[in-house]
XYZ file of C-alpha atoms in Angstrom:
772
model
C 5.442 -50.113 6.473
C 6.836 -46.823 7.762
C 9.767 -47.109 10.144
C 9.669 -45.477 13.580
C 11.058 -41.945 13.856
C 13.951 -43.035 16.085
C 15.089 -45.553 13.523
C 14.929 -43.102 10.603
C 16.805 -40.192 12.155
C 20.207 -39.943 13.712
C 19.872 -39.929 17.534
C 21.670 -36.598 17.783
C 19.276 -34.976 15.340
C 16.282 -36.564 17.055
C 17.430 -35.233 20.428
C 17.939 -31.769 18.890
C 14.402 -31.722 17.486
C 12.951 -32.922 20.778
C 14.762 -30.265 22.801
C 13.648 -27.588 20.371
C 9.982 -28.664 20.650
C 10.154 -28.629 24.429
C 11.803 -25.211 24.453
C 9.190 -23.756 22.093
C 6.328 -25.119 24.180
C 7.808 -23.575 27.299
C 8.274 -20.183 25.634
C 4.790 -20.112 24.068
C 2.723 -21.353 27.012
C 3.826 -18.470 29.291
C 2.892 -20.082 32.619
C 3.043 -17.758 35.580
C 1.754 -19.281 38.786
C 1.589 -17.677 42.211
C 4.600 -19.698 43.311
C 6.718 -18.113 40.614
C 5.876 -14.539 41.546
C 8.563 -14.467 44.219
C 11.255 -15.503 41.718
C 10.317 -12.998 39.023
C 12.508 -10.231 40.374
C 15.714 -12.087 39.589
C 14.602 -12.509 35.967
C 13.163 -9.073 35.282
C 16.298 -6.958 35.784
C 16.690 -6.555 32.044
C 17.927 -2.978 32.319
C 20.533 -3.779 35.044
C 23.428 -5.870 33.738
C 24.950 -8.185 36.285
C 28.005 -10.397 36.551
C 28.187 -13.817 34.999
C 27.514 -16.461 37.620
C 30.408 -18.652 38.578
C 28.476 -21.913 38.402
C 26.680 -22.788 35.179
C 22.868 -22.984 34.930
C 20.766 -25.732 33.429
C 18.761 -25.272 30.222
C 15.405 -25.039 32.071
C 16.598 -22.051 34.142
C 17.957 -20.269 31.110
C 14.733 -20.827 29.154
C 12.753 -19.579 32.141
C 14.800 -16.384 32.048
C 14.141 -15.955 28.353
C 10.424 -16.622 28.847
C 10.098 -14.002 31.578
C 11.924 -11.430 29.446
C 9.649 -12.209 26.468
C 6.361 -11.953 28.367
C 7.186 -9.165 30.769
C 4.340 -6.683 30.723
C 4.937 -3.244 29.354
C 2.888 -0.607 31.217
C 3.001 1.846 28.319
C 1.645 -0.623 25.753
C -2.024 -1.650 25.813
C -2.761 -5.341 26.184
C -4.395 -5.527 22.741
C -1.194 -4.449 21.012
C 0.873 -7.306 22.437
C 0.765 -9.924 19.697
C 3.145 -12.742 20.617
C 2.324 -15.041 17.727
C 2.428 -18.800 17.975
C 4.867 -19.742 15.210
C 3.296 -23.158 14.559
C 4.970 -26.251 13.154
C 6.257 -24.552 10.018
C 7.920 -21.983 12.254
C 9.529 -24.782 14.274
C 11.066 -26.096 11.082
C 12.636 -22.692 10.351
C 13.981 -22.474 13.880
C 15.255 -26.037 13.667
C 17.230 -24.961 10.592
C 19.322 -22.559 12.664
C 20.122 -25.315 15.149
C 20.995 -27.738 12.320
C 23.236 -25.110 10.711
C 25.324 -24.951 13.863
C 25.484 -28.724 14.014
C 26.326 -29.198 10.321
C 29.099 -26.586 10.446
C 31.277 -28.989 12.481
C 31.197 -31.699 9.825
C 34.193 -32.554 7.677
C 35.070 -30.108 4.939
C 34.184 -32.396 2.012
C 30.933 -33.575 3.546
C 30.058 -30.005 4.426
C 30.711 -28.843 0.844
C 28.482 -31.483 -0.669
C 25.687 -30.880 1.771
C 25.682 -27.075 1.419
C 25.833 -27.322 -2.383
C 22.775 -29.553 -2.358
C 20.854 -27.266 -0.010
C 21.697 -24.163 -2.026
C 20.909 -25.764 -5.378
C 17.550 -27.180 -4.256
C 16.382 -23.906 -2.682
C 17.419 -21.814 -5.679
C 15.684 -24.170 -8.110
C 12.457 -24.246 -6.111
C 12.290 -20.452 -5.814
C 13.038 -19.807 -9.476
C 10.257 -22.193 -10.497
C 7.777 -20.852 -7.925
C 8.239 -17.229 -8.995
C 8.698 -17.811 -12.763
C 12.305 -16.602 -12.813
C 14.154 -18.739 -15.322
C 17.909 -19.371 -15.269
C 18.431 -17.341 -12.110
C 20.900 -17.456 -9.281
C 20.079 -16.697 -5.643
C 21.716 -14.715 -2.858
C 20.428 -15.241 0.702
C 20.769 -12.410 3.169
C 19.393 -11.309 6.537
C 18.915 -7.599 5.734
C 16.440 -7.169 2.905
C 18.538 -4.252 1.539
C 21.727 -6.268 1.366
C 20.762 -8.028 -1.861
C 20.324 -4.750 -3.702
C 23.669 -3.575 -2.301
C 25.451 -6.629 -3.709
C 23.708 -6.140 -7.061
C 24.940 -2.574 -7.224
C 28.498 -3.752 -6.668
C 28.041 -6.333 -9.407
C 26.921 -3.656 -11.832
C 29.849 -1.410 -10.905
C 32.255 -4.269 -11.548
C 30.561 -4.941 -14.878
C 30.506 -1.330 -16.153
C 33.971 -0.334 -14.856
C 36.481 -2.928 -15.981
C 39.367 -1.500 -13.951
C 37.349 -1.142 -10.777
C 38.918 -4.284 -9.274
C 42.442 -2.901 -9.582
C 41.977 0.880 -9.598
C 39.117 1.155 -7.145
C 37.085 4.330 -6.805
C 39.504 6.400 -8.871
C 37.909 5.008 -12.037
C 34.577 6.505 -10.980
C 35.902 10.054 -11.179
C 35.921 10.199 -14.974
C 32.327 8.984 -15.329
C 30.194 9.472 -12.251
C 27.787 6.516 -11.713
C 24.086 7.248 -11.256
C 21.530 5.084 -9.437
C 17.872 5.840 -10.209
C 15.232 5.169 -7.597
C 11.519 5.857 -7.502
C 10.205 8.602 -5.250
C 7.650 6.072 -3.937
C 10.345 3.679 -2.702
C 10.806 3.054 0.984
C 12.406 5.954 2.806
C 16.158 5.906 3.255
C 16.847 3.177 0.689
C 18.842 5.356 -1.697
C 20.856 7.032 1.057
C 21.704 3.598 2.552
C 22.967 2.410 -0.821
C 25.247 5.411 -1.251
C 26.594 5.079 2.279
C 27.396 1.390 1.874
C 28.960 1.870 -1.564
C 30.970 4.923 -0.544
C 29.286 7.099 -3.164
C 28.235 10.717 -2.757
C 24.543 11.507 -2.672
C 24.962 13.236 -6.041
C 25.114 9.733 -7.498
C 21.488 9.183 -6.458
C 18.656 10.361 -8.707
C 15.071 10.215 -7.393
C 12.589 9.806 -10.226
C 9.260 11.525 -9.484
C 5.956 9.744 -9.891
C 3.253 10.720 -12.368
C 1.555 14.043 -11.623
C -0.699 14.564 -14.650
C -1.426 11.170 -16.183
C -1.562 7.676 -14.679
C -1.234 6.613 -11.078
C 0.349 9.088 -8.731
C 2.316 6.207 -7.181
C 3.932 5.002 -10.404
C 7.280 6.168 -11.741
C 7.064 8.773 -14.498
C 8.592 6.883 -17.469
C 8.755 9.919 -19.763
C 10.558 11.956 -17.158
C 12.972 9.086 -16.546
C 13.786 9.007 -20.265
C 14.693 12.708 -20.208
C 16.827 12.248 -17.092
C 18.769 9.419 -18.726
C 19.445 11.496 -21.811
C 20.645 14.458 -19.784
C 22.975 12.308 -17.698
C 24.487 10.695 -20.768
C 25.055 14.066 -22.383
C 26.768 15.344 -19.233
C 29.203 12.402 -19.259
C 27.669 10.383 -16.416
C 27.198 6.597 -16.361
C 23.644 5.355 -15.587
C 24.036 2.143 -13.619
C 20.835 0.794 -12.109
C 17.141 1.480 -11.757
C 15.134 0.375 -8.713
C 11.431 -0.169 -9.529
C 8.518 -1.328 -7.406
C 6.091 -4.180 -7.790
C 4.022 -2.951 -4.884
C 5.099 0.340 -3.387
C 5.676 0.336 0.394
C 2.827 2.760 0.948
C -0.068 1.831 -1.324
C 1.067 -1.394 -3.064
C 1.148 0.105 -6.573
C 3.226 -1.424 -9.358
C 5.374 0.555 -11.749
C 5.107 0.073 -15.512
C 7.711 -2.649 -15.498
C 7.396 -3.624 -19.160
C 8.002 -0.067 -20.323
C 10.822 0.395 -17.814
C 12.493 -2.790 -19.020
C 12.476 -1.490 -22.589
C 14.018 1.775 -21.432
C 16.699 -0.064 -19.452
C 17.607 -2.187 -22.464
C 17.856 0.960 -24.574
C 20.295 2.675 -22.173
C 22.032 -0.496 -20.909
C 20.827 -0.131 -17.320
C 20.318 -2.871 -14.761
C 16.657 -3.192 -13.623
C 16.008 -4.305 -10.039
C 12.452 -4.907 -8.762
C 11.150 -5.324 -5.217
C 7.754 -5.212 -3.541
C 5.029 -7.301 -1.974
C 3.203 -7.867 -5.272
C 6.012 -10.172 -6.391
C 4.402 -12.829 -4.160
C 1.521 -13.135 -6.667
C 3.936 -14.538 -9.248
C 3.443 -17.911 -7.527
C -0.317 -17.931 -8.263
C -1.936 -19.504 -11.283
C -3.159 -16.170 -12.657
C -0.797 -13.236 -12.577
C -1.592 -9.724 -13.715
C 0.439 -8.602 -16.728
C 1.865 -5.586 -14.880
C 3.430 -7.888 -12.249
C 4.311 -10.655 -14.699
C 6.695 -8.240 -16.422
C 8.939 -8.483 -13.298
C 10.066 -11.930 -14.468
C 12.109 -10.192 -17.223
C 14.016 -7.935 -14.867
C 17.720 -8.390 -14.055
C 17.139 -8.988 -10.322
C 14.370 -9.087 -7.726
C 14.225 -9.345 -3.929
C 11.758 -11.724 -2.231
C 10.895 -11.488 1.491
C 9.513 -14.969 2.072
C 9.483 -14.753 5.859
C 6.532 -12.344 6.191
C 4.783 -13.741 3.125
C 4.660 -17.310 4.432
C 4.666 -16.592 8.153
C 8.134 -18.080 8.681
C 10.293 -16.634 11.470
C 14.012 -16.035 11.085
C 14.285 -17.076 7.428
C 16.504 -15.012 5.103
C 15.404 -12.802 2.253
C 16.354 -13.885 -1.248
C 17.619 -11.879 -4.217
C 17.280 -13.638 -7.561
C 19.509 -12.355 -10.332
C 20.856 -13.236 -13.758
C 24.529 -12.867 -14.606
C 26.874 -14.987 -16.709
C 30.247 -14.133 -15.115
C 30.677 -16.030 -11.825
C 33.940 -14.245 -11.086
C 32.201 -10.886 -10.958
C 29.467 -12.356 -8.783
C 32.154 -13.615 -6.402
C 33.864 -10.205 -6.389
C 30.549 -8.480 -5.638
C 29.834 -10.865 -2.738
C 26.782 -12.558 -4.335
C 28.509 -15.927 -4.039
C 30.939 -17.280 -1.507
C 33.578 -19.972 -1.463
C 32.963 -20.597 2.253
C 30.555 -23.536 2.762
C 29.352 -22.065 6.045
C 27.964 -19.004 4.215
C 25.787 -21.300 2.128
C 24.077 -22.601 5.252
C 21.968 -19.408 5.375
C 19.531 -21.158 3.071
C 19.041 -24.118 5.416
C 16.026 -22.728 7.414
C 14.321 -21.811 4.149
C 15.184 -25.196 2.635
C 13.481 -27.017 5.532
C 10.449 -24.711 5.587
C 9.779 -24.971 1.851
C 9.835 -28.744 2.052
C 7.505 -28.735 5.038
C 4.951 -26.462 3.297
C 5.246 -27.990 -0.129
C 4.382 -26.368 -3.427
C 0.638 -26.393 -2.794
C 1.019 -25.087 0.738
C 3.084 -22.106 -0.417
C 0.576 -21.199 -3.105
C -2.325 -21.662 -0.710
C -0.859 -19.182 1.790
C -0.315 -16.481 -0.794
C -3.720 -17.124 -2.313
C -5.362 -16.888 1.133
C -3.804 -13.451 1.698
C -5.041 -12.224 -1.679
C -8.554 -13.504 -0.953
C -8.606 -11.644 2.372
C -7.747 -8.434 0.587
C -10.476 -9.030 -2.007
C -13.005 -9.766 0.701
C -12.191 -6.578 2.596
C -12.260 -4.545 -0.619
C -15.718 -5.839 -1.495
C -17.021 -4.745 1.884
C -15.396 -1.310 1.665
C -16.939 -0.654 -1.755
C -20.398 -0.798 -0.159
C -19.499 1.885 2.338
C -20.088 5.320 0.823
C -18.037 7.109 3.468
C -14.900 5.016 2.801
C -12.501 5.774 -0.038
C -10.094 3.091 -1.236
C -6.780 3.558 -2.992
C -6.166 0.361 -4.992
C -4.283 0.367 -8.250
C -5.479 -2.969 -9.662
C -7.762 -5.300 -7.754
C -6.204 -8.366 -9.401
C -2.541 -7.514 -8.984
C -2.149 -6.058 -5.488
C -2.996 -7.757 -2.177
C -2.636 -4.418 -0.397
C -5.777 -2.462 0.532
C -5.450 1.184 1.508
C -8.567 3.050 2.642
C -9.560 6.212 4.505
C -12.598 8.026 5.787
C -13.777 10.248 2.994
C -14.286 13.633 4.636
C -15.235 16.413 2.274
C -16.017 19.111 4.804
C -17.371 22.497 3.759
C -15.224 22.914 0.671
C -14.624 26.350 -0.782
C -12.169 27.970 -3.121
C -10.010 29.093 -0.225
C -6.709 27.226 0.015
C -6.763 27.737 3.792
C -10.099 25.968 4.154
C -8.925 23.065 2.019
C -5.818 22.783 4.166
C -7.942 22.728 7.307
C -10.139 19.991 5.862
C -7.078 17.882 5.045
C -5.667 18.254 8.552
C -8.984 17.310 10.124
C -9.309 14.317 7.836
C -5.784 13.157 8.694
C -6.534 13.384 12.408
C -9.733 11.388 12.067
C -8.082 8.690 9.934
C -5.267 8.450 12.433
C -7.837 7.834 15.173
C -9.677 5.309 12.995
C -6.503 3.361 12.305
C -5.563 3.309 16.011
C -9.017 2.066 16.968
C -8.998 -0.717 14.343
C -5.556 -1.871 15.423
C -6.683 -1.811 19.059
C -9.971 -3.698 18.666
C -9.044 -6.073 15.807
C -5.320 -6.739 16.298
C -5.455 -10.023 14.380
C -5.849 -8.127 11.074
C -2.578 -6.221 11.579
C -3.784 -2.935 10.064
C -1.409 0.005 10.299
C -1.266 3.676 9.330
C 0.505 5.005 6.289
C 1.164 8.547 5.083
C 0.636 9.031 1.346
C 1.687 12.164 -0.458
C -1.558 12.591 -2.370
C -4.057 10.959 0.001
C -2.706 11.996 3.406
C -3.196 9.673 6.374
C -4.691 6.271 5.412
C -5.289 2.871 6.937
C -3.462 -0.015 5.292
C -4.291 -3.726 5.270
C -1.347 -5.764 3.979
C -1.995 -9.428 4.850
C 1.208 -10.721 3.253
C 3.384 -8.586 5.525
C 1.525 -8.172 8.801
C -1.444 -10.569 9.076
C -0.141 -14.126 9.359
C -2.996 -16.129 10.831
C -5.800 -13.722 9.799
C -9.084 -15.447 8.956
C -12.238 -14.446 7.069
C -13.999 -13.961 10.406
C -11.391 -11.373 11.346
C -12.271 -9.437 8.220
C -15.923 -9.480 9.250
C -14.985 -8.121 12.653
C -12.873 -5.433 11.023
C -15.767 -4.263 8.858
C -18.111 -4.248 11.864
C -15.632 -2.144 13.789
C -15.458 0.317 10.869
C -19.256 0.590 10.844
C -19.209 1.365 14.574
C -16.406 3.949 14.489
C -17.454 5.935 11.388
C -20.713 7.338 12.947
C -18.626 8.559 15.896
C -16.325 10.406 13.492
C -19.276 11.920 11.636
C -21.023 13.050 14.813
C -17.847 14.563 16.225
C -17.240 16.582 13.076
C -20.846 17.787 13.041
C -20.743 18.928 16.685
C -17.385 20.700 16.445
C -18.844 23.992 15.245
C -21.580 23.939 17.905
C -18.933 23.275 20.546
C -16.837 26.238 19.338
C -19.801 28.612 19.454
C -20.811 27.466 22.924
C -17.291 27.927 24.282
C -16.949 31.385 22.757
C -20.359 32.372 24.209
C -19.429 31.677 27.825
C -17.109 34.055 29.634
C -14.085 32.482 31.233
C -13.615 29.792 28.588
C -11.131 30.125 25.752
C -11.516 28.022 22.581
C -8.194 26.616 21.300
C -7.841 25.888 17.592
C -6.118 22.554 16.985
C -7.114 20.879 13.713
C -4.765 17.985 14.308
C -6.733 16.827 17.352
C -9.130 13.916 16.748
C -11.950 14.883 19.073
C -14.689 17.382 19.852
C -12.294 20.236 20.542
C -9.920 21.942 22.891
C -10.597 24.639 25.497
C -8.889 26.364 28.371
C -10.352 27.941 31.470
C -8.959 31.473 31.351
C -9.244 32.838 34.881
C -9.053 36.533 35.693
C -5.959 37.576 37.583
C -4.151 40.805 38.361
C -0.806 39.057 38.658
C 1.884 40.824 36.649
C 4.507 38.088 36.805
C 4.128 35.883 33.720
C 5.591 32.816 35.447
C 3.167 33.028 38.382
C 0.261 33.646 36.037
C 1.106 30.520 34.020
C 1.490 28.520 37.208
C -1.996 29.551 38.346
C -3.342 28.744 34.896
C -1.818 25.289 34.964
C -3.068 24.595 38.491
C -6.687 25.539 37.756
C -6.879 23.634 34.444
C -5.258 20.558 36.000
C -7.819 20.582 38.787
C -10.592 21.071 36.221
C -9.347 18.100 34.203
C -9.249 15.947 37.330
C -12.850 16.797 38.246
C -14.057 16.151 34.704
C -12.505 12.721 34.669
C -14.274 11.928 37.946
C -17.673 12.425 36.285
C -19.619 9.400 35.143
C -19.786 10.145 31.460
C -18.786 8.474 28.196
C -16.544 11.376 27.215
C -12.787 11.352 27.502
C -10.853 14.332 28.859
C -7.057 14.582 28.571
C -4.138 16.966 28.348
C -3.747 16.220 24.643
C -0.631 15.127 22.753
C 2.556 14.838 24.756
C 4.465 17.235 22.515
C 1.546 19.429 21.522
C 1.879 23.145 20.899
C -0.824 24.140 23.403
C -0.380 23.867 27.159
C -2.734 23.930 30.130
C -5.710 22.846 28.039
C -8.533 20.352 28.277
C -8.802 18.099 25.228
C -12.198 16.496 24.701
C -12.258 13.247 22.764
C -14.701 11.767 20.278
C -18.417 12.060 20.997
C -21.603 10.296 19.913
C -24.785 11.786 18.537
C -26.682 12.218 21.822
C -24.266 14.615 23.511
C -25.731 17.835 24.884
C -23.027 20.384 23.991
C -24.642 23.232 25.900
C -24.835 21.188 29.091
C -21.259 20.008 28.629
C -19.789 23.481 28.166
C -21.784 25.085 30.972
C -20.780 22.317 33.366
C -17.104 22.864 32.495
C -17.488 26.604 33.061
C -19.259 26.081 36.400
C -16.550 23.704 37.571
C -13.861 26.125 36.512
C -15.467 28.998 38.429
C -15.839 26.838 41.506
C -12.192 25.816 41.373
C -11.124 29.431 40.871
C -13.188 30.674 43.852
C -11.828 27.925 46.092
C -8.333 28.782 44.975
C -8.828 32.446 45.879
C -10.354 31.463 49.241
C -7.288 29.413 50.127
C -4.977 32.228 49.071
C -6.731 34.727 51.363
C -7.227 32.328 54.273
C -3.773 32.903 55.775
C -4.163 36.646 56.023
C -7.726 36.430 57.324
C -6.785 34.010 60.087
C -3.787 36.086 61.128
C -5.863 39.254 61.426
C -8.512 37.352 63.370
C -5.960 36.097 65.873
C -4.644 39.609 66.498
C -8.137 41.012 66.956
C -9.061 38.179 69.327
C -5.991 38.900 71.439
C -6.995 42.536 71.821
C -10.619 41.798 72.735
C -9.760 39.061 75.200
C -7.205 41.341 76.887
C -9.866 43.985 77.333
C -12.301 41.388 78.700
C -9.756 40.207 81.263
C -9.086 43.767 82.423
C -12.847 44.464 82.864
C -13.319 41.276 84.854
C -10.364 42.148 87.092
C -12.007 45.457 87.953
C -15.332 43.775 88.731
C -13.927 40.992 90.948
C -11.375 43.086 92.820
C -7.779 42.498 93.731
C -8.468 40.242 96.772
C -10.097 37.572 94.654
C -6.898 37.240 92.631
C -4.866 36.044 95.705
C -4.950 32.216 95.613
C -5.835 31.389 99.283
C -7.778 34.565 100.092
C -9.643 34.447 96.811
C -10.885 30.886 97.481
C -12.308 31.833 100.934
C -13.878 34.995 99.596
C -15.479 33.173 96.659
C -16.873 30.624 99.152
C -18.348 33.248 101.449
C -19.531 35.559 98.635
C -19.682 33.873 95.265
C -19.231 36.127 92.256
C -21.493 35.484 89.272
C -19.794 36.276 85.935
C -21.172 35.974 82.488
C -18.807 34.133 80.116
C -17.787 36.258 77.197
C -16.083 34.203 74.544
C -15.339 34.843 70.872
C -15.880 32.614 67.838
C -14.094 33.161 64.537
C -16.324 32.908 61.475
C -14.138 31.677 58.573
C -16.814 32.404 56.000
C -17.302 36.056 57.048
C -13.721 36.513 58.248
C -14.815 38.229 61.489
C -15.029 37.672 65.271
C -18.454 37.094 66.829
C -19.668 36.901 70.442
C -20.583 33.580 72.020
C -23.345 35.066 74.154
C -26.109 33.755 71.844
C -24.641 30.273 72.212
C -24.664 30.376 76.043
C -28.098 31.917 76.214
C -29.535 29.235 73.904
C -28.037 26.529 76.128
C -29.403 28.111 79.295
C -32.913 28.665 77.941
C -33.053 25.278 76.159
C -33.972 27.040 73.002
C -32.245 29.347 70.637
C -31.734 29.892 66.983
C -33.678 27.631 64.651
C -31.359 25.063 63.094
C -30.890 25.421 59.386
C -33.317 23.481 57.268
C -32.080 20.360 55.607
C -31.613 21.085 51.914
C -33.958 19.258 49.645
C -32.736 17.328 46.678
C -33.312 19.041 43.390
C -32.239 16.168 41.189
C -32.116 16.604 37.455
C -34.901 14.963 35.578
C -32.972 12.013 34.109
C -34.338 8.866 32.709
C -33.077 5.461 33.872
C -29.672 4.704 32.386
C -29.119 8.266 31.149
C -25.571 9.502 31.871
C -24.174 12.978 32.148
C -24.186 15.130 29.013
C -26.539 12.642 27.344
C -29.907 13.311 25.809
C -32.307 10.744 24.524
C -32.415 12.222 21.032
C -31.133 15.330 19.360
C -34.672 16.282 18.286
C -36.076 16.210 21.820
C -36.640 19.957 22.427
C -38.151 19.650 25.893
C -35.199 17.772 27.286
C -32.692 19.919 25.464
C -34.058 23.204 26.855
C -33.798 22.171 30.494
C -30.890 19.766 30.447
C -28.130 22.296 31.125
C -29.977 24.151 33.911
C -31.070 20.974 35.630
C -27.581 19.561 35.491
C -26.090 22.620 37.129
C -28.721 22.407 39.853
C -27.834 18.761 40.317
C -24.147 19.538 40.695
C -24.767 22.325 43.200
C -27.276 20.221 45.205
C -24.977 17.205 45.370
C -22.140 19.432 46.534
C -24.294 20.933 49.257
C -25.311 17.457 50.412
C -21.835 15.971 50.331
C -19.847 18.923 51.782
C -20.832 20.752 55.000
C -20.976 24.500 54.643
C -18.466 26.624 56.482
C -20.693 27.704 59.409
C -19.486 29.318 62.677
C -18.303 26.639 65.115
C -20.704 25.679 67.885
C -17.913 26.094 70.451
C -15.977 29.347 70.761
C -12.469 29.305 69.458
C -11.149 32.015 71.801
C -12.969 32.054 75.158
C -12.100 33.430 78.645
C -13.226 30.983 81.293
C -14.963 32.602 84.319
C -13.484 30.308 86.955
C -10.006 31.660 86.642
C -8.538 34.719 85.004
C -7.015 33.733 81.738
C -5.184 35.754 79.164
C -4.296 34.901 75.584
C -0.604 35.326 75.304
C 0.788 36.779 72.176
C 2.408 33.994 70.199
C 5.609 34.119 68.271
C 5.458 34.403 64.481
C 6.421 30.713 64.090
C 3.605 29.664 66.405
C 1.145 31.811 64.517
C 2.312 30.339 61.245
C 1.789 26.827 62.599
C -1.783 27.728 63.591
C -2.410 29.175 60.123
C -0.983 26.094 58.431
C -3.199 23.821 60.557
C -6.300 25.842 59.639
C -5.301 25.888 55.972
C -4.729 22.116 55.986
C -8.201 21.546 57.460
C -9.710 23.827 54.842
C -7.899 21.917 52.020
C -9.249 18.660 53.395
C -12.749 20.072 53.270
C -12.198 21.178 49.694
C -10.922 17.720 48.779
C -14.095 16.140 50.223
C -16.160 18.527 48.150
């Protein structure tokens, strides 16, 4: 009968595990109720450091602070990209290991030594058996490059006997050389030289095959020549870094041949890469199996098994423990050996079968995706060996209109890279559980990579199905966009006022700019006008109800003041789209000119109105006489002999920019009839079918709809504008009018008063334009 958990475990350890489980539940659940919204501000000041509070806080408050910092929304990052993964029970074991390491470190020295020795021995034995590495030792490290660094120091100590006493002076006679593949991860060789204190001349990058074999594998014949040349020049070849799964495409070097070459020249062979995980499977490809004969290898078990915060492991073979201690591969401090504790707990929790099952599941996902991609003629895969690599790299196979011209081939490559960049972004956005990313390969350009061992912990077979479905949806959009690009260019070049911008790196229909005519000589003012018009055009385009996307393009793009049009589907009417953009641009330009001239027109109208009203007042004074102007006498005289005067006012027509008499207005009021009111405009709606959006046509072969779509759409835009925005007609009431009851004169205003009147009129005009 199994004993209860509290009786089997020390109460302190039981309490530690309980607190850890409660903390993990709180951090993963992410509760945010309405009552907590008021307290968020005190937890979200992550960019503003504050003083340490005088009174201590309880664990719940501290965990609440950590939770809010973890789940705080980032405005710049889409919601689909935020993948806060639930670590699961195996992850809890790894995290418990860090807590136990802190607890164990306070034990007595002898007890601590025995415990750490057992943990280190068990973990090393399990890993060597799992990955077929016999008689190996292990070094556990946080940085995955640190193991290679320690191995380099071990080799230096082995090849230079006086290095311990003489130091770097012994390296002057025979310069050490470290060989690294050109397909290795960027910055690895430079980091080694910096940490070892060696000049970059000690680093030799071995090119990959260019004529025969994979273009991602190290050129063995060239490496042989480089070794011979270095030996003849008095240098000391130290170490070769090979790949069992390159960072980009997951290709494996010819490890068996490289091992023979290293034995011939007495060079240390170090291997790293994601394909080393397949050594734990029952069947291992011969190219990867050769890694078991290397001198050292680095394993990144955290990403492979979905374990958080577990160290990387470097397995190596060396018979001299003193040199290993000098190189830092072993330590006499028991606390240093506790690095293996999280991994020790996690491996026991998963078990041998669980570890193999996880690696096997990742390989099966890659095989499943590869089988689907083979059935897609427009997808090209870059896989070295289907049985040895769990990495799948693919791209949209765009051939373009190939010719012998190098320029055309370069354009095709740039367009293909842009489309594959867009495809990768869309797949990562819509199927985030697969963890696809984008990789730049020297021979293939921009590609999409699926690496389940490194990025897709928790991915299922259903996620692969969704990924393939998303590919089938996005590829027709890419094809249609590429087909319509030439038609778009021709339409833009055909219409005056539009300028086609060449940008092959843009994943979309194309780029254009509304190039307005101006006589401005100042370059700065001309660019400001250009920016203003195109910004207004972009704003109006985004207000349209269409499926197209309009933007300003890349943030650091070479072109400015442009309208970038995104990806399009098959049923887009290019002619209607371009003509609509041109009509909107002209409308914006005309309105801009109207606003610029409004100030001067209004000022001239005010001065002219002052002169005419002054003359009208003088004429009326002559007709009425001087006696009528005396207040008391004038009232009696007007009562005895009323004077009939015809009101003569003035109205200012903003559209015509001229003064007009108000006599027709008064006569129409007196007679009860006058000018016929303008007829209500009739709606000339475009002939659109139900559900049909702007710039859409039912089919590309529909000639009748295609011939009339652009004209009808322009009529629709003009009609809707006339219905929604009142035309600038003369006001019904006069702006400047002399009242007949009392002599009135329009006093000449000061320049500031005139400016205020102009600004008021301009503001009203801008509001009208905004409503339009």
